[in-house]
Amino acid sequence: MSTTTPLEPDTFAISANLAQPRLPRWAVVLVGVISLGLAGLVTLLTGWSLVGGLVLAILLMVAGLPTWSLLVEGRRAAADRFATALVWAAFAVVLVPLVWLIWMVVDHGLSAIDREFLTYDMRNVVGSGGGIYHALWGTILVTLAATVISVPIGLFTAIYLVEYGRGKRLARATTFLVDVMTGIPSIVAGLFALSLFVLIFGPAIRIGFGGAVALSLLMIPTVVRSAEEMLRLVPNDLREASYALGIPKWRTIVKVVLPTALGGIITGVVLAISRVIGETAPLLVVAGATDSVNFNLFDGRMMTLPVYIFSQYSSPGVVPVGMEGDPPGYARAWGAALVLIVIVMVLNLVARIIGTYFAPKTDRRR
Amino acid sequence: MSVTAPPQPRPAKAVVRPGDRIFAGAARVAALTIMLALAGVFVFLAIEGLPGLSAPAHIYAPAEDFWSYVGPLVFGTILAAVVALIIAVPFSIGVALFISHYAPPRIAAPVAYVIDLLAAVPSVVYGLWGGLALASAIRPVMDWLYENLGFLPFFAGPPSVTGRTMLTAGIVLAIMIVPITTAISREVFAQTPRLHEEAAMALGATRWEMIRLAVFPYARSGVISAVMLGLGRALGETMAVAMVLSASPVVTLNLISDTNPATIASNIASNYKEATPDKQALLIATGLVLFAVTFAVNFAARWVIGRSERNVAR
Amino acid sequence: MIRTSIRRAVVPGIAALALALTGCGAANDDSGDNGGSTDSASAGASLSGELAGGGASSQESAQTAWRAGFQSANPDVTITYDAVGSGTGRENFISKAFSFAGSDSYLDDDEGQLSAAAERCGGEDAIEVPAYVSAIAIVFNLPGIDSLNLDAKTLAQIFDGKITTWDDPAIAALNDGVDLPGTKISPVHRSDDSGTTDNFTDYLSKAGDGAWSHDPDGVWPIKGGEAAEGTSGMVAAVKGGEGTIGYADESQAGGLGLVSVQVGKEFVAPSAEGAAKALAVSTPVEGRADVDMAMDIDRTTTESGAYPVLLASYLIACQTYDDAAEADLVKGFLSYIVSDEGQQAAAEQAGAAPLEASLAERAAGIVGAISAK
């Protein structure tokens, strides 16, 4: 930044770049259209699937534009174009399974959802009909409890790692153990929670809260990891400015550091919730399964949406005699999956709104 | 800094206020809680799993003893995770960059939102999608790989007729970890100080050079965290793998045949339900091995990162 | 942040609380009647309370039907059935976590579970009654062919990888006039430990005339080959590939080709009645108590119309319970299950085979004697 640094020859090269020929603005569109056309032709001629054709088009685009650019604009610009094309291609390719998956869930699930589906439970329901009311509440309560357990623990751990524990052995050990924790298979978390509660309450215990404990085991690493990263990115200038004003460290963390990192932390928490809200095995083991509504986390079995989906899929019932089509359980399973995704969608949206509302104005792009 | 200021009444030594002490204490307790929880899981696995190391031989069928039972599973776990990471990491970084630096803001926010949603799809649904839709759609690709790249051990074939292969499972796992790695990477990318970026641009760097010079060094550790989280999920994923993979107790690098090694987690999920007490102990012991594998993988990764990071000033 | 995070938590918290207070039971709970459920159960007196059971996932559909039937007749009763698998079900029964368990295989003393169950029941022998009987269909996917005749020996060779194409002479010899394609055979097995695999391999090894050298087991004994998780996964895998053959619950086999297996001189297609018949001619396990109806299924039966590839799932309970209410509930629910009405409900809703009259009568006698200590 210092003005005394002598100008390097490269600087002249760049200024010379300004006069270098550039591809016209419509070059991207042109290459895109040509790629699509070529790929379409090949697809028609060889009888490939639609996805194959799209992949070919993307490959052509990624190869074609930088080549042209290399010929006209030079190596550096070509590298830039290549990177841009790759990034767009990555995005386009990821969209394929994503749209496919969501379309599949919506396609199968939407027809199952009606008023009855959302307000009925499965008590005394055989064959078709029935709903997810009990599982819906189970999922909301269990996930809420898991969040209440894991967010404070996770957030404080992250604060410890970033603000207090720098270089200390406990901090190093914790970072490492959190990584190890991410690899706990969900069913092991469930079995652990079950044996913990059996130890305390006797063998017959099956409670929703146990499921929450198992889920928080899976949630904590995600919360810690994302929060830690976000806290670490808060510029030190901010902290030092606050200390310079004589503000105690904890007030600095609460008033300066956390609000600055809030957006990222919320993303992390929502991500952690999304990660565990669809877990099946631990909930089946600890929270059990039931047909009826239960609002009490601390007493009795609780149905949750993933367990509901799994049991409807694995025991879908039978097609009534003389009828065609799939057993009635499949439609309920897809409907419940769609509802689960919608719940997370809403949650995500709410978290984002809250995040932008509380976050201080920064130069972050979003 | 002014010299005319009156002398400070307080000594220069840092004063620890009660609020600070409580806050620091709470933070440390939280960190200790995690250690305690992990120790709890470990002790639980060890107590419940140890009898599984020396159970009667028929429990291990079709293998002979514990190590020959768990060997293929460890191999399968690592293979599935590696395949998933190889697919997922480039795409995650690409998509994260797309959201943070390339896409017009009007597109970026919804895209980020939709990718986050992908994290919420229940693993059972991933399993359904992988087993019903992806497996049949990917068969032509596997045939092609077999015909053209069959000389590689990975594509030695013969390709499975149902498409429920390690490659399919790897792709499903990759799609499951893309949202996690993308979400964290893009937050980190977006946090790159504007000044660094603008300085690079002012020096005439192209956008890609700016990203290489300013964004990547800054985001390095965050991206590694993101990949580690993804790796954790790939190692521990249960239902989706169990539902997609056609598993057998074998060791093979072949990604497209009908015979694939199971992963530890999916093997637990498949066999726990009907297990007798001896078998349950055995399965929990494999859980302990998974624990050790995760431990070792993380340890190795940390060592590699530590070596290379010494050269990079943050 | 502490303040803001509290604020952040309070708003949805209050919203959730408000919803929880207003949204009480599900819309279908207060109205007693519900489509499709039977109106009365055999238990005369109205019962109340909660009963927890669980185990074999094969019974889950049938249990849904039974719970619905029993709970409609006794609106104050809530019965839960956790489909955690037979092994975990037996474990949980022995540890008293479940009052009754469903299990795809009967208790035995290989790992001391029979005596452990007796100990759990206060020193008395545990009750075991067959409750859910279901035919295992051998399904295949060959375009244009809906059914094939095969004997156990050929099946064993197919699943063992000895017969590899569909136009093999051994298959052609049993299927005159069927135009068999030269497609490769891809046998699909269950990748999970399951009662279905146990019963199917038991059939192959007992009826296979020496062609199947492996012991019957819930885990598929051969390394390699196509595998799929659960009945639904099996059906999806067989549907997903050409030339595949697998085995699945008969009620879930819709849309796939079915194998008729050789019994004596004739070929029998899978059916609930055939399975019930095969169970009725099977022999009880020796040395069991009167209340223990454990049976070794006769896979080599030549009885006309019997279908020997079947799964019999048991209910395990105690003769006496410490708690009178628990005893009444177990007695009432299990009596309903083995009653005509219960068996019919399972047949309609889960495709189960109703027990033969003689077996049902004996089972009813056993569960009817459940009492409090």
mmCIF file of C-alpha atoms in Angstrom, chain C residues 32 70 80 99-100 104 118 131 182 194 203 267 274 279 305-306 351:
data_model
loop_
_atom_site.group_PDB
_atom_site.id
_atom_site.type_symbol
_atom_site.label_atom_id
_atom_site.label_comp_id
_atom_site.label_asym_id
_atom_site.label_seq_id
_atom_site.Cartn_x
_atom_site.Cartn_y
_atom_site.Cartn_z
ATOM 1 C CA GLY C 32 -64.738 -42.361 18.028
ATOM 2 C CA PHE C 70 -58.783 -52.885 19.739
ATOM 3 C CA THR C 80 -47.884 -48.652 21.066
ATOM 4 C CA SER C 99 -45.099 -55.791 28.083
ATOM 5 C CA PHE C 100 -45.238 -58.003 25.034
ATOM 6 C CA ASP C 104 -40.012 -63.495 13.774
ATOM 7 C CA ALA C 118 -38.841 -67.196 31.982
ATOM 8 C CA ALA C 131 -49.992 -64.347 15.473
ATOM 9 C CA GLY C 182 -31.209 -65.611 -22.266
ATOM 10 C CA SER C 194 -34.275 -60.256 8.627
ATOM 11 C CA TYR C 203 -36.656 -73.363 3.074
ATOM 12 C CA PHE C 267 -46.762 -76.248 -8.214
ATOM 13 C CA GLY C 274 -51.385 -72.000 1.426
ATOM 14 C CA LEU C 279 -48.152 -73.899 9.267
ATOM 15 C CA GLY C 305 -52.257 -76.698 -1.532
ATOM 16 C CA ALA C 306 -49.734 -75.948 1.231
ATOM 17 C CA GLY C 351 -52.246 -59.469 3.698
#
